[in-house]
Amino acid sequence: MNWKRTSFLLAAIFAGFCWTARPIQAQVGQQSPGMGIPDNGSVVGDTSALAREAQNWLVDLIKINTTNPPGNEQVAAKYIADILTKEGVAPELLEVAPGRSAVVARLRSSVVADPSRALLLVAHMDVVGVDKSKWTVDPFGGVIKDGYLYGRGSLDDKSMLAANLAAFIAIKRGNVHINRDVIFLATTDEEQFGDASLRILIAKYWDKFAAGYALNEGGRVMMKNGKVQYVGVQVAEKVSVNIAVTATGKAGHASRPSKDNAVVHLAAAIDKIGNYQAPVHLTSIVRRYFEGLAGLEDDETAKWLRVVDTPDRGEHAQRMLSDMNPGWNSMMRDTIAPTMLQAGVRVNVIPSEAKAMLNVRLLPGDTIDVLVNELNKLVNDPQVKLQVLLDGGLAAPNSSMENEFYNLITRVSAKEYGGAPVLPYLSTGATDSAQLRLHNVQAYGLMPFAITEEDESHVHGDNERLPLASFAKGVDLVTRIAAEFSVTR
Ligand SMILES: [Zn+2]
């Protein structure tokens, strides 16, 4: 707890005086009071110096190898804790496993916390692995080249982590009155969703970061033809569920094959499943997303986006859109991707068993049992069994598209990006936000940096990179969202 701040607040409350907000002194070394509210009425001044500091943090964080497994996030947690300590905030390391700690820090709005009002800025410290031989630079070197910062985590998710840290520090430096607690949280094990993930952090330490609202990864600022096409704010995500498919048959010598071959049964089943398309189910989020997108796409695409929900042309439009873009296809229906195959030990031995794995992504609200029933009917083979594994994600309610925080994110994002449309977004991938939504948090996903589809394609791939020209604006956006939501004017 920050005693100095608390007693100052208390004294002020007893004295009954009223604050007028000052703009956040976002820049280092410019702590002089009385900057006055900028002409645009914002509570935040110029954040460019802050963004330069945040870029240095980002480079340092990329150099701290947090490949998960094993993660080893504690090194990154300590690095962040040091920065916070220097700013006069008391951070806390939350140990989840040996060598793996989250870091949390809080700016208090009052003596008695009201978690339902608190704003949580959350990002994960771990990254996925790399195939070094495919990279053109050292993935953990923090290399800047041709206007890009290269490195594992430069987009997912250390850039957001640095932006969150900058926003949090900007509010602290501003020494302003806030009307809700602002909590910074850097998490572990997001990429594996294992025994050091947010699920475990919540179970062990929920009181340390309980909040009503959260800003996380999961959205996008899409650049097309050199300008921002739209800002997508993630309000829901699909649910990942794994299914094991096992075919059984008669083992024997490969010189005397029979029709009762497990490999043949499995292959036939996978062929049917791989070509199956689950029925379209347009959620309210995807309807709104397509509506917004229709105004931005070329005439041919827009034509289909506009009729996707109509009784006469809807079905045809859904087919056209699914073929045009796998992401749109996945937003409209449950998808099934066969991803692993396993059978046999010798080339001349017919095995008695063959196995495959399916990764299913369910739309929010859909249940796996319904889909499995359909697949069983489709496969129609008593020698093939489908088993839903217990390691799947959890279905969470959507975040609201009507509340004050969503409206504020929309307004501030549009302003930041020159009036670009802000659309609700259903991410086909999973984030930590599902865990938060299950705990009544209105969580929203951003990726506040403007990137192209090409940039986005390097996430989890080779040569992950952040266009540096986009970084400062992303830091500015997160800072403005956090400050406008929490600072009393
Ligand atoms: Zn991520």
Short mmCIF file of C-alpha atoms and ligand atoms in Angstrom, two decimals, residues 124 126-127 155-158 190-191 216-218 430-432 447 459-460, ligand 1:
data_model
loop_
_atom_site.label_atom_id
_atom_site.label_comp_id
_atom_site.label_asym_id
_atom_site.label_seq_id
_atom_site.Cartn_x
_atom_site.Cartn_y
_atom_site.Cartn_z
CA HIS A 124 1.49 -11.82 -20.32
CA ASP A 126 5.80 -15.54 -21.55
CA VAL A 127 6.32 -16.16 -25.26
CA LEU A 155 3.88 -8.19 -30.82
CA ASP A 156 2.68 -11.03 -28.60
CA ASP A 157 2.59 -9.74 -25.92
CA LYS A 158 5.58 -7.75 -24.64
CA GLU A 190 -0.56 -17.61 -20.98
CA GLU A 191 0.75 -19.49 -24.01
CA ASN A 216 -5.85 -7.15 -22.35
CA GLU A 217 -4.51 -8.38 -25.69
CA GLY A 218 -6.80 -9.91 -28.33
CA ALA A 430 -7.88 -17.71 -27.02
CA THR A 431 -6.61 -15.17 -24.48
CA ASP A 432 -6.62 -14.81 -20.71
CA MET A 447 -3.49 -4.80 -29.84
CA VAL A 459 2.92 -13.71 -34.52
CA HIS A 460 3.90 -17.17 -33.18
ZN ZN B 1 -0.53 -13.41 -26.39
#
